Amino acid sequence: MRLGEALATCPSLVLVERDPAAVEREWEEALRRLEDAGFAVQPVEHGVVVFETRGVERLYGGMQPALERALAAVGSTWDPRIGAAGRRFTALAAASVARPGQILIVAAKEEQEFLEPLPLSLLPLSAARYAELEGLGLRRIGELAELPGGAVAERLGAEGRKAWRLAHGGRKTRVRGRRPAIELAEVLAFPDAVGNELTLRRGLGSLLERLLARPERAGRPFRKLALAARLVDGGSWRRAVTLRDATAEVGRLRAALGPKLAELPAPIVELRLEAVELAEHTGQQLALVEPAGEEADTRLREGLRQVRASTGTGSVCAVVEVAPWSRIPEARALVVPRDV
């Protein structure tokens, strides 16, 4: 239903602004509560996380009590549900059909029987593949599992082959627990709403200096940062930036984060800079001889390419003389985009 139709149907409808920063914050708190309860978690996406109970079953007295502890750690606000099985896809499928607050455990010998009546929409397939399978009369996972694997791969390719394996339960894979996220962030609150890019860039520079001065960083460079803002209308905005090379240089960090400020949809009242991931400090190899000649030109061209990729095609220019005899300084030369 479109927004206009919804408002016409229900005039008292209240529109909720998107708040990705709050979603990220709440999700991180839920993961931390699970980790505090002893579970090594591997996030899949917002709202989906996998973990093993093997290491905590003795602590809580079995699988069922351990899963109940995980459910309590997440909290009832999220309407959590848990699926447990020996294979990851079966566990995710069980969680998707469980009721809020329910723990659904699928025994190893019952996995195939459990998957058979479930809809194909649980499989990671594109819309075109779903339509193709429905055209062939397939609606359930069990119907796909009954087909020969070679025929499915020949008709649907690698995507179909993967779906066919998942229809048989998928492979057993280990859960790779994440490294606990660091709590390293700086916030700048503005007395009035700000939308001027120059002011925002100055605020970003102040946040970078404060973040670099934090003792918790212990000299480690940044691998991934997130820029978040509280919008004047009450919503929020958030962008994460993964650096190609971990760095703690202010200039490079400004170049990576600065262009994101142009994506703000509205004036803001608060700007927040978060260190999502730090790299290990391994030192930097210094050169005995300064690069010169072709090597220096190559480095310069690469640097110009990075600048143009991050700030746009018109950011790298060259000065070309057109009328050096002119008495007007502005007419003696032109600034034109430079090919690198």
XYZ file of C-alpha atoms in Angstrom:
340
model
C 0.000 0.000 0.000
C 1.320 3.430 -0.920
C 1.716 6.191 1.657
C -1.115 8.287 0.209
C -3.490 5.332 0.243
C -2.536 4.494 3.820
C -3.180 8.064 5.008
C -6.511 8.155 3.170
C -7.555 4.866 4.766
C -6.383 5.849 8.248
C -6.070 9.653 8.735
C -4.798 9.162 12.298
C -1.824 7.160 11.029
C 1.439 8.210 12.700
C 4.551 8.151 10.514
C 7.712 6.942 12.251
C 10.978 8.428 11.017
C 13.780 6.055 10.095
C 16.301 5.839 12.920
C 19.229 3.642 11.762
C 21.512 4.935 14.517
C 19.061 3.808 17.206
C 18.638 0.434 15.470
C 22.405 -0.074 15.434
C 22.693 0.936 19.082
C 19.877 -1.347 20.262
C 21.204 -4.263 18.221
C 24.697 -3.824 19.651
C 23.281 -3.781 23.185
C 21.393 -7.025 22.525
C 24.587 -8.674 21.256
C 26.507 -7.481 24.296
C 23.882 -8.948 26.628
C 24.278 -12.313 24.901
C 28.061 -12.075 25.227
C 27.749 -11.158 28.907
C 25.705 -14.347 29.344
C 28.624 -16.382 27.962
C 27.599 -16.891 24.311
C 30.070 -16.348 21.467
C 27.828 -14.688 18.882
C 28.148 -14.374 15.112
C 25.765 -11.714 13.750
C 24.212 -12.523 10.373
C 22.207 -9.316 9.930
C 20.163 -7.004 12.121
C 17.778 -9.263 14.020
C 19.557 -12.535 13.195
C 22.444 -14.005 15.178
C 23.867 -17.518 15.502
C 25.685 -19.017 18.482
C 26.610 -22.377 19.974
C 25.510 -23.687 23.351
C 28.211 -26.339 23.649
C 30.478 -24.160 25.776
C 27.790 -23.002 28.227
C 25.555 -26.061 28.643
C 27.451 -27.180 31.742
C 27.146 -23.684 33.170
C 23.353 -23.573 32.830
C 22.566 -27.280 33.213
C 21.768 -28.323 29.637
C 20.736 -27.006 26.234
C 17.189 -25.977 27.158
C 18.218 -23.857 30.189
C 21.025 -22.294 28.133
C 18.603 -21.294 25.381
C 16.178 -19.912 27.955
C 19.024 -17.787 29.341
C 19.776 -16.497 25.829
C 16.109 -15.634 25.328
C 16.053 -13.725 28.609
C 19.290 -11.908 27.725
C 17.819 -10.531 24.503
C 14.701 -9.310 26.300
C 11.027 -9.393 25.425
C 11.091 -6.046 23.583
C 12.450 -7.710 20.447
C 9.883 -10.570 20.480
C 12.814 -13.005 20.181
C 12.515 -16.604 19.096
C 15.176 -19.311 18.989
C 15.707 -22.235 16.644
C 18.228 -24.911 17.603
C 19.616 -27.639 15.351
C 22.858 -29.316 14.365
C 23.013 -27.385 11.062
C 22.841 -23.635 10.661
C 20.157 -23.440 7.972
C 17.858 -25.768 9.895
C 18.290 -23.643 13.019
C 17.498 -20.449 11.088
C 14.450 -22.102 9.509
C 13.248 -23.229 12.935
C 13.636 -19.709 14.323
C 11.709 -18.246 11.378
C 8.635 -20.422 12.029
C 8.760 -20.271 15.838
C 6.390 -18.021 17.762
C 7.714 -14.987 19.692
C 9.266 -16.211 22.918
C 9.376 -19.842 21.733
C 12.395 -22.157 21.645
C 12.104 -24.712 18.830
C 14.665 -27.543 18.963
C 15.030 -29.860 15.956
C 16.771 -33.191 16.582
C 19.408 -34.318 14.070
C 17.354 -37.292 12.838
C 14.281 -35.075 12.324
C 15.912 -32.247 10.344
C 14.893 -33.432 6.874
C 11.342 -34.172 7.966
C 11.133 -30.730 9.584
C 12.311 -28.895 6.440
C 10.073 -30.694 3.930
C 6.792 -28.744 4.477
C 8.443 -25.320 4.809
C 8.051 -22.766 1.972
C 10.773 -22.167 -0.606
C 10.937 -18.509 0.462
C 13.245 -19.550 3.315
C 15.946 -20.421 0.774
C 18.354 -17.644 -0.322
C 17.159 -17.348 -3.932
C 16.557 -14.375 -6.202
C 13.018 -13.369 -7.165
C 13.573 -14.709 -10.690
C 14.536 -18.128 -9.328
C 11.501 -18.219 -7.048
C 9.268 -17.457 -10.019
C 10.989 -20.139 -12.091
C 10.536 -22.776 -9.387
C 6.891 -21.817 -8.888
C 6.412 -22.123 -12.648
C 7.667 -25.696 -12.343
C 5.089 -26.369 -9.627
C 7.524 -26.320 -6.686
C 6.276 -24.660 -3.499
C 7.948 -26.539 -0.633
C 11.541 -27.235 0.357
C 10.852 -30.963 0.353
C 9.747 -30.821 -3.296
C 13.070 -29.259 -4.278
C 15.007 -31.790 -2.191
C 13.378 -34.680 -4.083
C 14.875 -33.526 -7.401
C 18.306 -34.768 -8.568
C 21.029 -32.334 -7.568
C 22.655 -32.416 -11.005
C 19.410 -31.489 -12.751
C 18.831 -28.577 -10.348
C 22.364 -27.270 -10.898
C 22.002 -27.572 -14.668
C 18.725 -25.625 -14.675
C 19.410 -23.023 -11.967
C 23.205 -22.850 -11.850
C 25.298 -22.361 -8.706
C 22.427 -20.580 -6.941
C 20.157 -23.575 -7.438
C 22.858 -26.004 -6.369
C 23.323 -24.113 -3.093
C 19.561 -24.046 -2.494
C 19.353 -27.796 -3.165
C 22.079 -28.464 -0.578
C 20.258 -26.284 1.953
C 17.036 -28.176 1.225
C 18.922 -31.248 2.472
C 19.958 -29.404 5.638
C 23.144 -27.751 4.400
C 26.651 -28.306 5.644
C 27.729 -28.282 9.257
C 29.672 -25.079 9.845
C 31.307 -23.748 12.970
C 30.142 -20.536 14.547
C 32.867 -17.906 14.406
C 32.283 -15.710 17.418
C 32.975 -12.056 16.788
C 35.537 -10.050 18.665
C 33.633 -7.883 21.162
C 33.090 -4.448 19.708
C 35.028 -1.571 21.233
C 33.266 1.328 22.907
C 35.046 4.279 21.359
C 32.944 7.235 20.223
C 32.799 11.018 20.393
C 29.678 13.192 20.166
C 29.304 16.844 19.199
C 25.989 18.561 20.014
C 25.116 21.790 18.199
C 23.112 24.540 19.945
C 21.102 25.057 16.735
C 20.378 22.872 13.724
C 23.324 22.841 11.293
C 23.213 22.099 7.569
C 26.246 24.021 6.297
C 28.860 21.595 4.967
C 31.787 23.788 6.044
C 30.548 23.840 9.641
C 29.940 20.097 9.536
C 33.459 19.449 8.245
C 34.913 21.538 11.062
C 32.846 19.549 13.526
C 34.114 16.329 11.963
C 37.692 17.550 12.360
C 37.085 18.242 16.045
C 35.607 14.762 16.548
C 38.574 13.148 14.777
C 41.065 14.952 17.004
C 39.178 13.914 20.128
C 38.856 10.307 18.961
C 42.560 10.084 18.098
C 43.442 11.416 21.558
C 41.489 8.709 23.398
C 43.875 6.543 25.481
C 41.776 3.413 24.836
C 43.001 3.431 21.245
C 46.534 2.578 22.453
C 48.080 3.822 19.231
C 46.122 1.432 17.011
C 44.918 2.718 13.616
C 41.283 2.724 12.535
C 40.011 0.000 10.216
C 36.310 0.942 10.188
C 34.501 4.064 11.347
C 30.858 5.097 11.488
C 29.453 8.595 11.175
C 26.004 9.128 12.712
C 23.791 12.169 13.148
C 20.572 13.112 14.902
C 18.335 14.953 12.433
C 16.416 18.073 13.346
C 13.076 16.352 12.633
C 13.818 13.577 15.140
C 15.103 10.826 12.855
C 18.706 9.723 12.482
C 21.298 9.030 9.810
C 24.279 6.676 9.820
C 27.053 5.726 7.402
C 29.877 3.232 7.983
C 33.221 3.605 6.187
C 35.717 0.756 5.861
C 39.209 2.019 5.080
C 41.260 0.233 2.467
C 44.354 0.618 4.662
C 44.065 1.093 8.410
C 45.268 4.566 9.351
C 45.377 7.140 12.126
C 46.325 10.069 9.863
C 43.899 12.956 10.207
C 44.180 13.938 6.544
C 43.283 10.502 5.217
C 40.439 10.136 7.700
C 39.033 13.521 6.682
C 39.215 12.527 3.012
C 37.359 9.271 3.701
C 34.646 10.652 5.984
C 34.168 14.187 4.671
C 32.228 13.285 1.489
C 29.677 11.369 3.574
C 28.489 14.636 5.110
C 27.079 15.651 1.724
C 24.646 12.708 1.987
C 22.855 14.130 5.034
C 19.132 14.398 4.198
C 18.389 17.299 6.582
C 20.027 19.683 9.085
C 21.338 17.993 12.213
C 21.531 18.775 15.913
C 24.115 16.147 16.872
C 27.094 14.545 15.116
C 28.632 11.295 16.361
C 31.836 9.539 15.275
C 32.325 5.886 16.261
C 35.375 3.645 15.949
C 33.778 0.378 14.831
C 36.975 -1.615 14.348
C 40.629 -1.017 15.194
C 43.560 -2.708 13.471
C 46.567 -4.108 15.263
C 49.508 -1.734 15.389
C 52.218 -3.428 13.313
C 54.448 -0.431 12.623
C 55.256 1.260 9.352
C 58.172 0.422 7.089
C 60.212 3.524 6.313
C 62.105 3.947 3.053
C 65.874 4.547 3.095
C 65.650 6.582 -0.108
C 62.846 8.956 -1.039
C 60.919 7.689 -4.092
C 61.759 9.522 -7.286
C 61.202 9.314 -11.003
C 58.676 6.774 -12.236
C 57.911 5.431 -8.737
C 57.035 8.899 -7.444
C 54.850 9.565 -10.491
C 53.035 6.254 -9.958
C 52.322 7.089 -6.318
C 51.117 10.554 -7.276
C 48.744 9.177 -9.914
C 47.379 6.615 -7.462
C 46.795 9.313 -4.857
C 44.984 11.492 -7.384
C 42.783 8.555 -8.396
C 41.792 8.000 -4.767
C 40.949 11.691 -4.341
C 38.832 11.719 -7.478
C 37.069 8.484 -6.477
C 36.123 9.874 -3.067
C 35.248 13.485 -3.950
C 34.130 13.430 -7.595
C 35.553 13.923 -11.072
C 35.876 17.704 -10.736
C 38.132 17.542 -7.682
C 41.379 16.839 -9.588
C 42.175 19.707 -11.940
C 45.092 21.272 -13.802
C 45.857 24.924 -14.545
C 46.148 25.585 -18.305
C 47.404 28.880 -19.712
C 45.096 30.367 -22.339
C 45.925 34.086 -22.459
C 49.115 34.886 -20.510
C 49.211 38.406 -22.041
C 45.861 39.397 -20.545
C 45.772 42.197 -17.975
C 42.990 40.337 -16.118
C 44.515 37.621 -13.877
C 41.427 35.403 -14.101
C 41.651 35.364 -17.916
C 45.268 34.194 -18.111
C 44.553 30.571 -17.199
C 41.718 28.093 -16.801
C 41.210 25.262 -14.323
C 40.206 22.104 -16.196
C 39.626 18.516 -14.961
C 42.768 16.415 -15.141
C 42.924 12.831 -16.380
C 44.950 10.552 -14.094
